[in-house]
mmCIF file of C-alpha atoms in Angstrom:
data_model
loop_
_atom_site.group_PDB
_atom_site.id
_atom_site.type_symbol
_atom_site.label_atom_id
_atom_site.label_comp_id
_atom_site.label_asym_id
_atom_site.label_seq_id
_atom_site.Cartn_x
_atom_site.Cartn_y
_atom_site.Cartn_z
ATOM 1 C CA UNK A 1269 59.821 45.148 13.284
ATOM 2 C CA UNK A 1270 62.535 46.390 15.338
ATOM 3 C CA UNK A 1271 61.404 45.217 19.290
ATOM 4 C CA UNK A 1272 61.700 42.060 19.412
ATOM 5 C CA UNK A 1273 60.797 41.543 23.089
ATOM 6 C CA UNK A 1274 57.581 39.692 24.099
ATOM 7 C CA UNK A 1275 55.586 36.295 23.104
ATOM 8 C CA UNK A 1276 54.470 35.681 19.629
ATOM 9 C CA UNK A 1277 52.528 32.741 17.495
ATOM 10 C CA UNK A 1278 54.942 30.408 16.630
ATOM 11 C CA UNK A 1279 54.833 26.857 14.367
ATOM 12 C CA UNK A 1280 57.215 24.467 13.530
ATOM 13 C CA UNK A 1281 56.891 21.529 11.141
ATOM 14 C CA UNK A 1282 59.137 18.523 11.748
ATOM 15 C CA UNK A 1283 60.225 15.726 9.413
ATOM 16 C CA UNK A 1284 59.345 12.098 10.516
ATOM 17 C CA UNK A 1285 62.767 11.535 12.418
ATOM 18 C CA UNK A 1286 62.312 14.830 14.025
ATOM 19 C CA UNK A 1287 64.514 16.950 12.620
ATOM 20 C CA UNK A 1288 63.125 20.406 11.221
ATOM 21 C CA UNK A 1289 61.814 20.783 8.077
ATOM 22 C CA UNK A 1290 64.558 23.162 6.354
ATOM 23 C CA UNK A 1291 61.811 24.355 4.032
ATOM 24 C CA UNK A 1292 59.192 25.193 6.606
ATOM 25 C CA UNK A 1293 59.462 28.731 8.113
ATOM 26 C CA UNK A 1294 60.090 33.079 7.689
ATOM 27 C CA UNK A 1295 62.000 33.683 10.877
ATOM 28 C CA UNK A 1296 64.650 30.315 10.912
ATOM 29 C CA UNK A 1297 64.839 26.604 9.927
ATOM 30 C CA UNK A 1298 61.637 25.137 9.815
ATOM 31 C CA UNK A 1299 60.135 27.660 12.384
ATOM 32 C CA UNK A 1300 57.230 30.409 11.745
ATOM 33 C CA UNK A 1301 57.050 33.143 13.854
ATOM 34 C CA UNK A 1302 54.042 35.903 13.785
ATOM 35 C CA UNK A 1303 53.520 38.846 15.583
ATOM 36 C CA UNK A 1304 50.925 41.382 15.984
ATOM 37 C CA UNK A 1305 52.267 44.338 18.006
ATOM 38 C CA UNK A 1306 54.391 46.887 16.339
ATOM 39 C CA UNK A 1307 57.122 49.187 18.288
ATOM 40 C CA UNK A 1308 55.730 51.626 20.912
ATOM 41 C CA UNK A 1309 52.650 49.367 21.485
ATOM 42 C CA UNK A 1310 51.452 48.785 25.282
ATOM 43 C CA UNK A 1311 51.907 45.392 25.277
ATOM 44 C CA UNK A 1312 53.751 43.109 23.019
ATOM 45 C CA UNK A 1313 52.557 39.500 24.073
ATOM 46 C CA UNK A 1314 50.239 37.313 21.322
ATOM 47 C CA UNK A 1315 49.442 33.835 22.528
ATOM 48 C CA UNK A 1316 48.570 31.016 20.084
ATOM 49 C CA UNK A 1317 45.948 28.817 21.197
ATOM 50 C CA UNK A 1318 44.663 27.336 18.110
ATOM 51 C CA UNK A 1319 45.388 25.809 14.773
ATOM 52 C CA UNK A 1320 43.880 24.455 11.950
ATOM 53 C CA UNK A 1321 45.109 22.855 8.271
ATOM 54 C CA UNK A 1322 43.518 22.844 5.176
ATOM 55 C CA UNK A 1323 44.788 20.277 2.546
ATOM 56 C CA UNK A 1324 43.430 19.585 -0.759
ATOM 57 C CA UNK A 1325 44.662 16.564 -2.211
ATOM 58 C CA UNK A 1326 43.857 17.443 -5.914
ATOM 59 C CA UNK A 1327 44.281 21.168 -5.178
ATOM 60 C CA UNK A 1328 48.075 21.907 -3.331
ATOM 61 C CA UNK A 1329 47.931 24.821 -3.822
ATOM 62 C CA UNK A 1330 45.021 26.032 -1.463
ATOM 63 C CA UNK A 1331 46.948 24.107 1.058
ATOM 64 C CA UNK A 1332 46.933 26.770 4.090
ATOM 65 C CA UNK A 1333 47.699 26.569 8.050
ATOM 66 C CA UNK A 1334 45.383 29.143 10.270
ATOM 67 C CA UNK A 1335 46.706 29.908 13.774
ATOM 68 C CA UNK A 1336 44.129 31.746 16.252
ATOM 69 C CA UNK A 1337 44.786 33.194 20.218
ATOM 70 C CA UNK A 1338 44.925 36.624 21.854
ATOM 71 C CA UNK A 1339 47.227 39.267 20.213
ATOM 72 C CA UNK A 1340 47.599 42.796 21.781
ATOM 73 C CA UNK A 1341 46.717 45.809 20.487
ATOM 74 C CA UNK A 1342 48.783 49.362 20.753
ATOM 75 C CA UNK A 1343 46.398 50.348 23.800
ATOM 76 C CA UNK A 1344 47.008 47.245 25.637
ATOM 77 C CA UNK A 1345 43.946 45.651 24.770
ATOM 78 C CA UNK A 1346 43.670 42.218 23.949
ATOM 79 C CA UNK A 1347 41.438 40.957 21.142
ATOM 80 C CA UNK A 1348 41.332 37.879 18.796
ATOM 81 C CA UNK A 1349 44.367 37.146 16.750
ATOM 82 C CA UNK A 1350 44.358 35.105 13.473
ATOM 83 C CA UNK A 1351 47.174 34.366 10.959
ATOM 84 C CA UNK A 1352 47.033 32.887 7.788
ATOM 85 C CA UNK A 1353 50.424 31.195 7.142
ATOM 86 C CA UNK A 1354 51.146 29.024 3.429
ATOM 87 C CA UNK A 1355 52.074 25.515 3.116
ATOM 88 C CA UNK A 1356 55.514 26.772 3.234
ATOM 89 C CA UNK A 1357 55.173 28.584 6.701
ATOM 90 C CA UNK A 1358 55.614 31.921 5.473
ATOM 91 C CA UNK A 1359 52.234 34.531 5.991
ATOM 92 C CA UNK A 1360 49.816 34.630 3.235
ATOM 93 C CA UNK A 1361 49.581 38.146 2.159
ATOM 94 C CA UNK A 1362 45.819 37.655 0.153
ATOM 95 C CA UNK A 1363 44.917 37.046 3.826
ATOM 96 C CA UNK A 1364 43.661 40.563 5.635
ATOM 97 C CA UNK A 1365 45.889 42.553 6.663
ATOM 98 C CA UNK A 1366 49.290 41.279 5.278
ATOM 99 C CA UNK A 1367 48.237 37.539 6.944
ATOM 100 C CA UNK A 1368 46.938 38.570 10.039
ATOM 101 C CA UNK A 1369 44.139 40.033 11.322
ATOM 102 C CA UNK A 1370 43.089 41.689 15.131
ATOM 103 C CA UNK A 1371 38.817 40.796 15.971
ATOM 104 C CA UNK A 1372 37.736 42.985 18.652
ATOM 105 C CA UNK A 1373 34.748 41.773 20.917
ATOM 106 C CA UNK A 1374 34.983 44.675 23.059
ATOM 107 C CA UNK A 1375 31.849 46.588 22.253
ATOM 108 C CA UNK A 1376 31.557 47.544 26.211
ATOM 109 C CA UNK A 1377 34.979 47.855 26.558
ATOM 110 C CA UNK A 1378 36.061 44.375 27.585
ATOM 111 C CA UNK A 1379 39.983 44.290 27.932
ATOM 112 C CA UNK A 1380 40.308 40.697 26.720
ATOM 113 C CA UNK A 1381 39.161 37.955 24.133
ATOM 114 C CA UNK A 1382 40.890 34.914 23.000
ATOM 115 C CA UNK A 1383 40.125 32.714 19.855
ATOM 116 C CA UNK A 1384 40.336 29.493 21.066
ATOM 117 C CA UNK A 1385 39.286 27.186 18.529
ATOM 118 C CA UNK A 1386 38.280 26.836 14.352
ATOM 119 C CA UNK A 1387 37.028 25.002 11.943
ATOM 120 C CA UNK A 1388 37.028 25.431 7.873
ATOM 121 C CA UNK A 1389 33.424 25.560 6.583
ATOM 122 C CA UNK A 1390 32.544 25.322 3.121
ATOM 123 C CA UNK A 1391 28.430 26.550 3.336
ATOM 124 C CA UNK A 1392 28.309 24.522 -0.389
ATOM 125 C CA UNK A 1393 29.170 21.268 0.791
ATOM 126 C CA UNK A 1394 32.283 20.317 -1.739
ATOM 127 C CA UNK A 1395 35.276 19.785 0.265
ATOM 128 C CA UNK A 1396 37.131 19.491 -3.161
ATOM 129 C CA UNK A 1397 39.018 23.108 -3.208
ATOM 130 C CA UNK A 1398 39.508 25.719 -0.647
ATOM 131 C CA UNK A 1399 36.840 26.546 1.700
ATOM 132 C CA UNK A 1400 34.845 29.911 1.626
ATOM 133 C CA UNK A 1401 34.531 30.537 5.112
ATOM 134 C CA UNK A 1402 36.703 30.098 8.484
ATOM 135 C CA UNK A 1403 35.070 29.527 11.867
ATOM 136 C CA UNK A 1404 36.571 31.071 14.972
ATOM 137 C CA UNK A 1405 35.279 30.662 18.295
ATOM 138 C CA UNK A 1406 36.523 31.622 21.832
ATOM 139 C CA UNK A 1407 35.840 34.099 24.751
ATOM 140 C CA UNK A 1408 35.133 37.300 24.542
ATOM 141 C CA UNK A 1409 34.982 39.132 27.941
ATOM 142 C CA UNK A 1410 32.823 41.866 28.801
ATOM 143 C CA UNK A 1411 32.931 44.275 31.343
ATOM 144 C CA UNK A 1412 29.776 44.651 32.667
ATOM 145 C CA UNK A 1413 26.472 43.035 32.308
ATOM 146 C CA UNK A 1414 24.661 43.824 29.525
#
C-alpha cells in the first residue's frame, strides 16, 4: 500500500521483561500492523476492538491470533473487520481474503458496524486441534426501523 495515513489494527507481543519480541511482527520489531483500506478509498481508519488466541498445546501449528473492529470500506462505509494473523504475527493468507476479511451488516444501508467481541467454537466438542468455526459478535447499525 502506498498511503499510509490513517488508523489501523495493530498487535504487539512482549517478552516477560518487556522488551519486544524481535520475532513477533510484518511491519517492525515485534509489532503487527493490518489494514483494510487501499489508496483512493473514502476513509482510511480501521479500529481494533477485539482479540482472540487459539493455542493447541499438542498442535503448534494451528496456533492463530484473530483481531476484530470496524474497518472502512472505499465508499466510506464502515463494516466489520477481521484479521487472521499466525503465531508469528504476520497475516495468514489461507484466511479470506489474503488474512482479512470486510462483514457488511448494512442490508438497509446502515453506515456503521463494529465487531466487538469472539470466541473460537468447535460445534464437535474436541478442543484438541484447531477449531472449525469463529464467533463474532458486535453492533450492527441500521438506518431505519425495520
Amino acid at each position: 500500500r502506498t498511503d499510509q495515513n490513517g488508523l489501523d489494527f495493530g498487535a504487539l507481543r512482549l517478552l516477560a521483561d518487556g522488551s519486544p519480541d524481535v520475532s513477533f511482527g510484518n511491519v517492525d520489531i515485534g509489532r503487527a500492523r493490518v489494514h483494510f483500506d487501499v489508496t483512493g478509498q473514502a476513509c482510511n481508519d480501521d479500529q481494533l476492538t477485539a482479540i482472540a488466541f487459539h493455542h493447541s498445546p499438542i498442535f503448534p501449528s494451528t496456533d492463530r491470533v484473530l483481531l476484530a473492529g470496524s474497518a472502512c470500506r472505499f465508499d466510506g462505509n464502515v463494516d466489520f473487520g477481521i484479521a487472521r494473523l499466525l503465531a508469528d504475527g504476520t497475516l495468514d493468507t489461507a484466511f479470506a481474503e489474503a488474512g482479512r476479511r470486510m462483514i457488511a451488516f448494512d442490508v438497509d444501508g446502515g453506515p456503521a458496524d463494529e465487531a466487538q467481541a469472539m470466541v473460537f467454537q468447535n460445534p464437535s466438542g474436541f478442543q484438541i486441534s484447531a477449531p472449525s468455526h469463529l464467533v463474532v459478535a458486535g453492533t450492527a447499525r441500521r438506518s431505519a426501523l425495520a
